[in-house]
Amino acid sequence: MKNKLLFVTLLIINGQVLAQQKKGLSVTGANYISKVWVADQGNGTYKNPVINADYSDPDAIRVGDDFYLVSSSFEAIPGLPVLHSKDLVNWSILGYALLKQPPFDHFDVPRHGDGVWAPAIRYYHDEFYIYYPDPDFGICVVKAKNPAGPWSKPVMVMEGKGIIDPCPLLDSDGSMYLVHGFAGSRAGIKSVIAVNKLNNDGTRVVDDGVIVYDGHEMDPTIEGPKFYKRNGFYYIFAPAGGVTTGWQLALRSKNIYGPYERRVVMDQGKSSINGPHQGAWVDTPTGEDWFLHFQDKGVYGRVVHLQPMIWKDDWPVIGVDKDGDGKGEPVLTYKKPNVGKIFPVSTPQESDEFNTMSPGLQWQWMANAKPVWMFMNTNKGVLSLYSYQPPNDPANLWFTPNVLLQKFPADEFMATAKITFTPNLKLEGEKTGLTIMGFSYANIAMQSKKDGIYLVFTTCTEADKGKKELEEVITKLSSPTVYLRVKVTKNAVCNFSYSIDGIDYKSTGRPFTAEAGRWIGAKIGLFCTRTSQINDSGYADVDWFRVTPNN
């Protein structure tokens, strides 16, 4: 216990969110069941999406009887989420591979849409490898013996702007290779796939690389490649055609450098699932094949679907191939994978009672965290958020790093937080509350003024362009404890309300339609800020944050 407390303390001192070990998931992890979305139907079938949250660009592997999934995290910290499942349907957040994002000074402020793009996870030499691209700096690798962490510090594998979407391959002779794409915004070229040779431990490319496929004519914006080898063929699974309207390709060759044959192996077809592509082929211990991929749902982000997959004439067929042409279309419901056993229902964490030594694993900051932003007060069973003024005097909350957020967990849901505000009486303008974040945002919050604490409703349109907030005073508060709530309804319409007693809620009367962020869906979360600097801050004690159905 002493060592565990020391470990947690060190992480808090460094401004990190604890990447819990697998054995520590019992409170808010592997047994968490969402009240707003469960993919497991309880009758041997599942419904898509299996993860109804923004886990963009998923990649996955099986190691023994366990499945692990990683996804893009962009500027959010901790980054590089690692999820775990026993059956490909029931998932929980296991931890994060990146507790602080380098270059550290660069990511000490929000860099929306930058940072960690599409990663790949593999298991080589009794060790987990995650390769991830930063489109402005290059491709890095981190390693771990335990997928729950700790993970090694990032090592730069390949420097350069616009080099993205890496995936390694360990060949049968022990040679290692790296396939990747290019981001046109940085590299000045896109729609091509390249392969580089890696050194023996996979930490450095050792050549200039070779372009092995050009998609300009038939497969524009081909990207997100995943590397496999089967029956003597090298396979590159890759999406093309754009995230909302594209298709899933399979390329194959007997030579790692090509030439590669091409086939479309899944598209939308007559289904309602747009742009079904970019993901991972995994098999089960019983020999079944499955494919995890994302669907872009705009304001709700890129959610994760699971598709059945078979091999036909050494080509993958993903989804259901109703006409037998070798090209499948995605399913909305299907029988669960056969993994030899039945496992309990589990979903990624959402609600948080803040009774443990660290926040739930669903929470991420908008930049590298500082130790003065929060304290897990286990004596009171609260998350204490200290008001903080960034040194660069941000124009609005979009540019403020100390905003603690999580992904939307469903199309419709309700979130409520119980907050007690203790402002510094020598300051004016401290503010804490519940926010919906995106290119435009809105929040309901408590704000300190000279004569007391006021409840305010704030909106900011085109926040990413530096526009000013519009703030409306709702009422002066007689109590420092308030229950803040937002109901998210169809098409991401958000209605904020508040309560003094936790029973009767009053609406602000100002509906707000949530917007996506840069490459991500809208998020929901908490903040505590101030507009001036003295020798101490006020703080907000968040007793709990609960996600429930809209009723």
Coordinates of C-alpha atoms in Angstrom, one line a residue:
M1 CA 0.0 0.0 0.0
K2 CA 2.9 2.4 0.8
N3 CA 4.4 1.9 -2.6
K4 CA 1.0 2.4 -4.3
L5 CA 0.5 5.7 -2.5
L6 CA 4.0 6.9 -3.4
F7 CA 3.4 6.0 -7.0
V8 CA 0.1 7.9 -7.1
T9 CA 1.7 10.9 -5.3
L10 CA 4.5 11.1 -7.8
L11 CA 2.1 11.1 -10.7
I12 CA 0.0 13.9 -9.2
I13 CA 3.1 15.9 -8.5
N14 CA 4.0 15.6 -12.2
G15 CA 0.5 16.7 -13.1
Q16 CA -0.4 13.3 -14.5
V17 CA -3.6 11.3 -14.4
L18 CA -2.9 7.9 -13.0
A19 CA -2.7 5.0 -15.5
Q20 CA -4.1 2.4 -13.3
Q21 CA -2.9 -1.2 -13.3
K22 CA -5.3 -3.8 -14.5
K23 CA -6.0 -5.0 -10.9
G24 CA -7.1 -1.5 -10.0
L25 CA -10.1 -1.4 -12.3
S26 CA -12.6 -2.9 -9.9
V27 CA -14.1 0.4 -8.8
T28 CA -14.6 2.4 -12.0
G29 CA -13.1 0.1 -14.7
A30 CA -13.8 -3.4 -15.9
N31 CA -17.1 -3.8 -14.2
Y32 CA -18.5 -0.4 -15.2
I33 CA -21.8 -0.7 -17.1
S34 CA -23.1 2.4 -18.9
K35 CA -26.7 3.5 -18.3
V36 CA -26.9 5.1 -21.7
W37 CA -25.3 2.6 -24.2
V38 CA -24.6 -1.1 -23.9
A39 CA -23.5 -3.0 -27.0
D40 CA -24.0 -6.5 -25.5
Q41 CA -27.7 -7.4 -26.0
G42 CA -27.5 -10.2 -23.4
N43 CA -28.9 -12.8 -25.8
G44 CA -25.8 -13.8 -27.7
T45 CA -25.9 -10.8 -30.0
Y46 CA -24.4 -7.3 -30.0
K47 CA -25.3 -4.0 -31.6
N48 CA -23.0 -1.4 -33.2
P49 CA -21.3 0.7 -32.3
V50 CA -19.6 -1.6 -29.7
I51 CA -18.0 1.6 -28.3
N52 CA -20.4 4.5 -28.8
A53 CA -17.7 7.1 -28.1
D54 CA -15.0 9.0 -30.0
Y55 CA -12.2 6.4 -30.2
S56 CA -10.9 7.6 -33.5
D57 CA -8.7 5.5 -35.8
P58 CA -8.8 2.3 -33.8
D59 CA -6.2 -0.4 -34.0
A60 CA -6.4 -3.6 -32.0
I61 CA -4.6 -6.9 -31.3
R62 CA -5.2 -10.2 -29.5
V63 CA -2.6 -11.5 -27.0
G64 CA -3.6 -14.8 -25.7
D65 CA -7.2 -14.5 -24.6
D66 CA -7.1 -10.7 -24.3
F67 CA -7.9 -8.0 -26.8
Y68 CA -6.3 -4.5 -26.7
L69 CA -7.4 -1.4 -28.6
V70 CA -5.7 2.0 -29.0
S71 CA -6.9 5.1 -30.8
S72 CA -5.9 8.7 -31.7
S73 CA -6.0 11.2 -28.8
F74 CA -4.7 14.3 -30.5
E75 CA -4.0 17.0 -27.9
A76 CA -5.8 15.3 -25.0
I77 CA -3.7 14.3 -22.0
P78 CA -3.2 11.6 -20.8
G79 CA -3.0 10.4 -24.4
L80 CA -2.9 7.1 -26.3
P81 CA -5.7 5.3 -24.5
V82 CA -5.5 1.6 -24.2
L83 CA -8.7 -0.3 -23.9
H84 CA -9.2 -4.0 -23.0
S85 CA -11.8 -6.6 -23.8
K86 CA -12.2 -10.4 -23.5
D87 CA -14.8 -10.8 -26.3
L88 CA -14.5 -7.7 -28.7
V89 CA -17.9 -6.4 -27.5
N90 CA -17.4 -5.5 -23.9
W91 CA -14.6 -2.9 -23.4
S92 CA -13.1 -0.9 -20.6
I93 CA -10.4 1.7 -20.4
L94 CA -7.2 0.1 -19.1
G95 CA -4.9 3.1 -19.1
Y96 CA -2.8 5.5 -21.2
A97 CA 0.5 5.0 -22.9
L98 CA 1.3 8.8 -23.0
L99 CA 1.1 10.6 -19.6
K100 CA 2.7 13.8 -21.0
Q101 CA 3.0 14.8 -24.6
P102 CA 6.4 15.9 -26.1
P103 CA 7.7 18.4 -27.0
F104 CA 6.5 19.3 -23.5
D105 CA 6.7 23.1 -23.8
H106 CA 4.8 22.9 -27.1
F107 CA 1.9 20.9 -25.6
D108 CA 1.7 22.9 -22.4
V109 CA -1.0 24.9 -24.2
P110 CA -3.9 23.4 -26.2
R111 CA -3.0 22.3 -29.7
H112 CA -6.4 21.2 -31.0
G113 CA -6.2 18.6 -33.7
D114 CA -2.4 18.2 -33.3
G115 CA -0.5 15.6 -31.2
V116 CA -1.3 11.9 -31.4
W117 CA -2.9 10.8 -34.7
A118 CA -3.7 7.2 -35.8
P119 CA -1.5 4.8 -33.8
A120 CA -0.8 1.0 -34.1
I121 CA -0.3 -1.6 -31.4
R122 CA 1.6 -4.8 -31.7
Y123 CA 3.0 -7.5 -29.4
Y124 CA 6.6 -8.5 -30.3
H125 CA 9.4 -10.1 -28.2
D126 CA 7.1 -10.5 -25.2
E127 CA 6.5 -6.7 -25.2
F128 CA 3.8 -4.3 -26.3
Y129 CA 4.7 -1.7 -28.9
I130 CA 2.7 1.3 -29.8
Y131 CA 3.7 3.5 -32.8
Y132 CA 2.1 6.8 -33.1
P133 CA 2.5 9.8 -35.4
D134 CA 2.7 13.5 -34.5
P135 CA 2.1 15.1 -37.9
D136 CA 4.3 18.1 -37.0
F137 CA 7.3 16.1 -35.7
G138 CA 7.4 12.5 -36.8
I139 CA 6.7 8.9 -35.7
C140 CA 7.4 7.7 -32.2
V141 CA 7.3 4.3 -30.4
V142 CA 6.6 3.5 -26.8
K143 CA 6.9 0.0 -25.2
A144 CA 5.6 -1.8 -22.1
K145 CA 5.6 -5.3 -20.6
N146 CA 2.2 -4.6 -19.2
P147 CA -0.4 -2.9 -21.4
A148 CA -1.8 -1.1 -18.3
G149 CA 1.7 0.5 -18.0
P150 CA 4.1 1.9 -17.2
W151 CA 5.1 2.7 -20.7
S152 CA 8.5 3.8 -21.8
K153 CA 9.3 7.4 -22.8
P154 CA 8.6 8.1 -26.5
V155 CA 11.5 7.4 -28.9
M156 CA 11.5 9.1 -32.2
V157 CA 11.5 6.5 -35.0
M158 CA 11.3 8.8 -38.0
E159 CA 11.5 12.6 -38.0
G160 CA 9.5 14.6 -40.5
K161 CA 6.4 16.7 -41.1
G162 CA 3.3 15.0 -42.4
I163 CA 4.5 11.4 -41.8
I164 CA 1.4 9.7 -40.3
D165 CA -0.5 6.5 -39.6
P166 CA 2.4 4.1 -38.9
C167 CA 2.1 0.4 -38.5
P168 CA 5.0 -2.1 -38.0
L169 CA 5.4 -5.6 -39.3
L170 CA 7.7 -8.2 -37.8
D171 CA 8.5 -10.6 -40.7
S172 CA 9.2 -14.3 -40.4
D173 CA 13.0 -13.8 -40.8
G174 CA 13.0 -11.3 -37.9
S175 CA 13.2 -8.2 -40.1
M176 CA 11.0 -5.3 -39.1
Y177 CA 9.2 -2.8 -41.4
L178 CA 7.0 0.2 -41.1
V179 CA 4.2 1.2 -43.4
H180 CA 2.8 4.8 -43.2
G181 CA 0.9 7.5 -45.0
F182 CA 1.3 11.2 -45.6
A183 CA -0.8 14.2 -44.4
G184 CA -1.1 16.6 -47.3
S185 CA -1.4 19.6 -45.0
R186 CA 2.2 19.1 -43.8
A187 CA 3.9 16.9 -46.3
G188 CA 2.5 18.5 -49.5
I189 CA 1.5 15.1 -50.8
K190 CA -1.2 12.5 -49.8
S191 CA -2.9 9.5 -51.2
V192 CA 0.2 7.4 -51.3
I193 CA 1.5 4.6 -48.9
A194 CA 5.2 4.0 -48.2
V195 CA 7.2 1.3 -46.5
N196 CA 10.4 1.8 -44.5
K197 CA 12.9 -0.7 -43.0
L198 CA 13.3 -0.6 -39.3
N199 CA 16.3 -1.7 -37.1
N200 CA 16.0 -4.9 -35.2
D201 CA 14.4 -3.4 -32.1
G202 CA 11.9 -1.3 -34.1
T203 CA 13.2 2.0 -32.7
R204 CA 14.6 3.6 -35.9
V205 CA 14.0 3.6 -39.6
V206 CA 17.2 2.7 -41.5
D207 CA 16.4 3.7 -45.1
D208 CA 14.6 6.4 -47.1
G209 CA 11.5 4.3 -47.7
V210 CA 9.7 3.3 -50.9
I211 CA 6.2 4.3 -52.1
V212 CA 4.4 1.0 -52.6
Y213 CA 0.9 2.2 -53.6
D214 CA -0.4 5.3 -55.3
G215 CA -4.1 5.9 -54.7
H216 CA -4.5 9.2 -56.6
E217 CA -6.6 7.7 -59.5
M218 CA -8.7 5.0 -57.8
D219 CA -8.3 5.6 -54.0
P220 CA -7.9 9.3 -53.2
T221 CA -6.9 10.1 -49.6
I222 CA -5.7 6.5 -48.9
E223 CA -4.3 6.6 -45.4
G224 CA -4.4 4.7 -42.1
P225 CA -2.6 1.5 -43.3
K226 CA -2.3 -1.6 -41.2
F227 CA 0.4 -4.2 -42.0
Y228 CA -0.2 -8.0 -41.9
K229 CA 1.2 -11.2 -43.3
R230 CA -0.8 -14.4 -44.0
N231 CA -0.3 -17.4 -46.3
G232 CA 2.8 -15.9 -47.9
F233 CA 1.0 -12.6 -48.8
Y234 CA 1.8 -9.2 -47.3
Y235 CA -1.4 -7.3 -46.7
I236 CA -2.0 -3.6 -46.3
F237 CA -5.5 -2.8 -45.0
A238 CA -6.2 0.9 -45.7
P239 CA -9.2 3.2 -45.9
A240 CA -9.7 5.5 -48.9
G241 CA -12.2 8.1 -50.1
G242 CA -12.4 10.2 -47.0
V243 CA -13.7 9.6 -43.4
T244 CA -17.4 10.2 -44.1
T245 CA -17.9 8.6 -47.5
G246 CA -15.0 6.3 -48.1
W247 CA -14.4 2.5 -48.3
Q248 CA -12.1 -0.1 -46.9
L249 CA -9.3 -1.5 -49.1
A250 CA -7.1 -4.5 -48.9
L251 CA -3.8 -4.6 -50.8
R252 CA -1.8 -7.8 -51.2
S253 CA 1.6 -8.8 -52.6
K254 CA 4.1 -11.7 -52.3
N255 CA 6.8 -9.0 -52.0
I256 CA 6.7 -6.5 -49.2
Y257 CA 7.6 -3.7 -51.6
G258 CA 4.9 -4.7 -54.2
P259 CA 3.5 -4.5 -56.7
Y260 CA 0.2 -4.7 -54.7
E261 CA -3.1 -6.0 -56.0
R262 CA -6.1 -4.0 -54.9
R263 CA -9.6 -4.8 -53.8
V264 CA -12.4 -3.0 -52.0
V265 CA -13.5 -5.3 -49.2
M266 CA -16.1 -3.2 -47.5
D267 CA -18.2 -0.1 -48.2
Q268 CA -21.5 1.4 -47.0
G269 CA -23.6 -0.5 -49.5
K270 CA -27.3 -0.2 -48.5
S271 CA -26.5 0.1 -44.8
S272 CA -26.9 3.3 -42.7
I273 CA -23.2 3.2 -41.6
N274 CA -21.3 5.8 -43.6
G275 CA -17.6 5.7 -44.4
P276 CA -17.0 2.3 -42.8
H277 CA -13.2 2.0 -42.7
Q278 CA -9.9 2.3 -40.9
G279 CA -9.4 -0.3 -38.3
A280 CA -7.9 -3.6 -37.4
W281 CA -8.2 -7.3 -38.3
V282 CA -8.2 -9.5 -35.2
D283 CA -8.9 -13.2 -34.7
T284 CA -10.3 -15.1 -31.8
P285 CA -8.8 -18.1 -29.9
T286 CA -11.4 -20.2 -31.6
G287 CA -10.3 -19.1 -35.1
E288 CA -12.9 -16.5 -36.1
D289 CA -11.9 -13.3 -37.9
W290 CA -13.3 -9.9 -37.0
F291 CA -12.7 -6.2 -38.0
L292 CA -12.9 -3.2 -35.7
H293 CA -13.3 0.2 -37.5
F294 CA -14.8 3.6 -36.9
Q295 CA -17.8 5.5 -38.3
D296 CA -17.6 9.3 -38.4
K297 CA -20.8 10.6 -36.7
G298 CA -19.9 14.3 -36.8
V299 CA -20.5 16.0 -33.5
Y300 CA -20.5 12.6 -31.7
G301 CA -17.0 11.8 -33.1
R302 CA -15.7 8.6 -34.6
V303 CA -17.4 5.6 -32.9
V304 CA -16.1 2.0 -33.0
H305 CA -17.9 -0.8 -34.9
L306 CA -17.3 -4.5 -35.0
Q307 CA -17.7 -6.4 -38.2
P308 CA -17.6 -10.1 -39.0
M309 CA -14.8 -11.1 -41.4
I310 CA -13.9 -14.1 -43.5
W311 CA -11.2 -15.0 -45.9
K312 CA -12.1 -16.0 -49.5
D313 CA -9.4 -16.9 -52.0
D314 CA -6.8 -15.2 -49.8
W315 CA -8.8 -11.9 -49.7
P316 CA -10.6 -10.6 -46.7
V317 CA -14.3 -10.0 -46.9
I318 CA -15.5 -7.6 -44.2
G319 CA -19.1 -7.3 -43.0
V320 CA -21.9 -9.2 -44.8
D321 CA -21.5 -10.0 -48.5
K322 CA -25.1 -10.4 -49.6
D323 CA -24.4 -10.7 -53.3
G324 CA -21.2 -12.7 -53.1
D325 CA -19.0 -10.2 -55.0
G326 CA -16.3 -10.2 -52.3
K327 CA -17.2 -6.8 -50.9
G328 CA -19.1 -6.7 -47.7
E329 CA -21.3 -4.0 -46.0
P330 CA -21.4 -3.3 -42.3
V331 CA -23.9 -4.8 -39.9
L332 CA -25.9 -3.1 -37.1
T333 CA -26.5 -6.2 -35.1
Y334 CA -24.8 -9.6 -35.2
K335 CA -24.0 -12.7 -33.1
K336 CA -21.2 -12.1 -30.7
P337 CA -17.7 -13.4 -31.4
N338 CA -17.1 -17.0 -30.2
V339 CA -14.2 -16.7 -27.7
G340 CA -14.9 -19.9 -25.9
K341 CA -16.5 -18.3 -22.9
I342 CA -19.2 -15.8 -21.9
F343 CA -17.9 -12.7 -20.2
P344 CA -19.7 -10.0 -18.1
V345 CA -21.1 -6.8 -19.7
S346 CA -18.6 -3.9 -19.5
T347 CA -18.4 -0.5 -21.0
P348 CA -15.9 2.4 -21.0
Q349 CA -16.1 4.4 -17.8
E350 CA -18.3 7.6 -17.7
S351 CA -19.6 8.5 -14.2
D352 CA -17.2 9.2 -11.4
E353 CA -17.7 9.5 -7.6
F354 CA -14.2 10.8 -7.1
N355 CA -13.6 8.5 -4.1
T356 CA -10.3 7.0 -5.2
M357 CA -6.7 8.2 -5.5
S358 CA -7.1 9.4 -9.1
P359 CA -9.9 10.6 -11.4
G360 CA -11.6 7.9 -13.5
L361 CA -9.7 6.9 -16.6
Q362 CA -12.2 8.6 -18.9
W363 CA -10.9 12.1 -18.0
Q364 CA -8.4 14.0 -20.1
W365 CA -7.0 17.6 -20.0
M366 CA -6.7 19.8 -23.0
A367 CA -2.9 20.1 -22.6
N368 CA 0.0 18.7 -20.5
A369 CA -1.2 19.0 -16.9
K370 CA 0.2 20.9 -14.0
P371 CA 0.1 19.7 -10.4
V372 CA -1.6 22.9 -9.2
W373 CA -4.7 22.1 -11.3
M374 CA -6.3 19.4 -9.1
F375 CA -6.1 17.4 -5.9
M376 CA -7.9 14.1 -5.2
N377 CA -9.2 14.8 -1.7
T378 CA -9.9 11.3 -0.4
N379 CA -10.7 12.5 3.1
K380 CA -13.7 14.4 1.6
G381 CA -14.3 12.1 -1.3
V382 CA -14.1 14.9 -3.8
L383 CA -12.0 16.1 -6.8
S384 CA -10.7 19.6 -5.9
L385 CA -10.1 21.8 -8.9
Y386 CA -8.0 24.9 -8.2
S387 CA -8.7 28.0 -10.2
Y388 CA -5.8 28.7 -12.6
Q389 CA -4.9 31.5 -14.9
P390 CA -2.7 30.4 -17.8
P391 CA 0.2 32.8 -18.5
N392 CA -0.8 33.5 -22.0
D393 CA -4.1 35.0 -21.0
P394 CA -6.4 32.9 -23.3
A395 CA -9.1 34.5 -25.3
N396 CA -11.7 32.0 -24.1
L397 CA -12.0 28.4 -22.8
W398 CA -10.9 26.9 -26.1
F399 CA -7.4 28.1 -25.5
T400 CA -7.4 27.3 -21.7
P401 CA -5.4 24.1 -20.8
N402 CA -7.0 23.2 -17.5
V403 CA -10.3 21.9 -18.8
L404 CA -11.0 18.4 -17.7
L405 CA -13.1 16.5 -20.3
Q406 CA -14.5 13.2 -21.4
K407 CA -16.1 12.0 -24.6
F408 CA -19.8 11.9 -25.3
P409 CA -20.9 8.4 -24.3
A410 CA -24.1 8.2 -26.4
D411 CA -26.3 10.2 -28.8
E412 CA -28.6 11.1 -25.9
F413 CA -27.7 11.3 -22.3
M414 CA -27.8 13.5 -19.1
A415 CA -24.8 14.5 -17.0
T416 CA -25.0 16.0 -13.6
A417 CA -22.3 17.3 -11.3
K418 CA -22.5 18.3 -7.6
I419 CA -20.0 21.1 -7.0
T420 CA -19.2 23.2 -4.0
F421 CA -17.3 26.5 -4.8
T422 CA -14.9 28.1 -2.4
P423 CA -13.5 31.2 -4.2
N424 CA -10.7 33.3 -2.9
L425 CA -12.3 36.3 -1.3
K426 CA -9.4 38.5 -2.5
L427 CA -10.1 37.6 -6.1
E428 CA -13.0 38.4 -8.4
G429 CA -13.9 36.5 -11.5
E430 CA -13.1 33.0 -10.5
K431 CA -15.3 30.6 -12.3
T432 CA -16.2 26.8 -12.2
G433 CA -18.8 24.8 -13.9
L434 CA -20.0 22.2 -16.3
T435 CA -19.2 22.7 -20.0
I436 CA -19.8 21.3 -23.5
M437 CA -16.8 21.8 -25.6
G438 CA -16.3 22.1 -29.4
F439 CA -15.5 24.8 -32.0
S440 CA -18.4 26.6 -30.2
Y441 CA -19.1 25.9 -26.5
A442 CA -21.5 26.5 -23.7
N443 CA -21.4 26.1 -19.9
I444 CA -23.3 26.7 -16.7
A445 CA -21.1 27.9 -13.9
M446 CA -20.6 29.6 -10.6
Q447 CA -18.7 32.9 -10.7
S448 CA -17.3 35.0 -7.9
K449 CA -18.1 38.7 -7.7
K450 CA -17.4 41.3 -5.1
D451 CA -20.8 40.7 -3.4
G452 CA -20.9 36.9 -3.6
I453 CA -21.3 33.9 -5.9
Y454 CA -23.5 34.1 -9.0
L455 CA -24.8 31.4 -11.4
V456 CA -24.0 32.3 -15.0
F457 CA -24.7 30.8 -18.4
T458 CA -22.0 31.3 -21.0
T459 CA -21.8 30.6 -24.7
C460 CA -19.0 31.2 -27.2
T461 CA -19.5 30.9 -30.9
E462 CA -16.5 30.2 -33.1
A463 CA -14.3 29.9 -30.0
D464 CA -11.5 28.4 -32.1
K465 CA -11.3 31.8 -33.9
G466 CA -10.8 33.7 -30.6
K467 CA -14.3 35.1 -30.4
K468 CA -15.4 36.4 -27.0
E469 CA -17.8 34.7 -24.6
L470 CA -21.4 35.9 -24.1
E471 CA -22.3 35.6 -20.4
E472 CA -25.7 35.9 -18.8
V473 CA -26.3 36.1 -15.1
I474 CA -29.0 33.6 -14.0
T475 CA -29.2 34.3 -10.3
K476 CA -27.2 35.2 -7.2
L477 CA -26.6 32.0 -5.1
S478 CA -27.3 31.7 -1.4
S479 CA -25.4 28.4 -1.2
P480 CA -21.9 27.5 -2.5
T481 CA -23.2 24.0 -3.4
V482 CA -25.0 23.6 -6.7
Y483 CA -26.1 20.7 -8.8
L484 CA -25.3 21.5 -12.5
R485 CA -26.9 19.5 -15.3
V486 CA -27.0 19.2 -19.0
K487 CA -29.4 17.1 -21.1
V488 CA -28.1 16.1 -24.5
T489 CA -30.9 15.2 -26.9
K490 CA -31.3 14.2 -30.5
N491 CA -28.8 16.0 -32.9
A492 CA -26.7 17.0 -29.9
V493 CA -29.1 19.7 -28.6
C494 CA -28.0 20.6 -25.1
N495 CA -30.3 22.0 -22.3
F496 CA -28.6 23.2 -19.2
S497 CA -30.2 23.4 -15.7
Y498 CA -29.3 23.7 -12.1
S499 CA -30.6 22.8 -8.6
I500 CA -29.9 23.9 -5.1
D501 CA -31.3 20.8 -3.4
G502 CA -30.5 18.1 -6.1
I503 CA -34.3 17.5 -6.6
D504 CA -35.9 20.5 -8.3
Y505 CA -34.0 21.7 -11.4
K506 CA -34.5 25.0 -13.2
S507 CA -33.7 25.4 -16.8
T508 CA -31.5 28.2 -18.2
G509 CA -34.0 28.3 -21.1
R510 CA -31.2 28.6 -23.6
P511 CA -30.8 25.5 -25.8
F512 CA -27.3 25.0 -27.3
T513 CA -26.4 22.8 -30.2
A514 CA -23.0 21.1 -29.6
E515 CA -20.3 21.2 -32.2
A516 CA -17.4 18.9 -33.0
G517 CA -13.9 19.9 -32.2
R518 CA -10.8 19.6 -34.5
W519 CA -10.9 16.0 -35.7
I520 CA -12.9 15.0 -32.7
G521 CA -16.5 15.0 -31.4
A522 CA -17.9 17.3 -28.8
K523 CA -16.8 16.7 -25.2
I524 CA -18.3 17.3 -21.8
G525 CA -16.4 18.2 -18.6
L526 CA -15.4 20.5 -15.8
F527 CA -13.3 23.6 -15.4
C528 CA -12.1 26.1 -12.7
T529 CA -10.5 29.3 -14.0
R530 CA -9.6 32.8 -12.9
T531 CA -8.8 36.1 -14.7
S532 CA -6.2 37.6 -12.3
Q533 CA -3.2 36.4 -10.4
I534 CA -2.4 36.7 -6.6
N535 CA -0.6 34.5 -4.2
D536 CA -3.4 31.9 -3.8
S537 CA -6.5 30.5 -5.6
G538 CA -10.0 29.4 -4.8
Y539 CA -11.2 25.9 -5.5
A540 CA -14.2 23.8 -6.5
D541 CA -14.9 20.5 -4.8
V542 CA -16.6 18.2 -7.3
D543 CA -18.4 15.6 -5.2
W544 CA -19.5 13.5 -8.2
F545 CA -20.2 13.4 -11.9
R546 CA -23.0 11.1 -13.1
V547 CA -24.1 10.1 -16.6
T548 CA -27.7 8.9 -16.7
P549 CA -30.5 8.5 -19.3
N550 CA -32.6 11.5 -20.3
N551 CA -35.7 11.1 -18.2

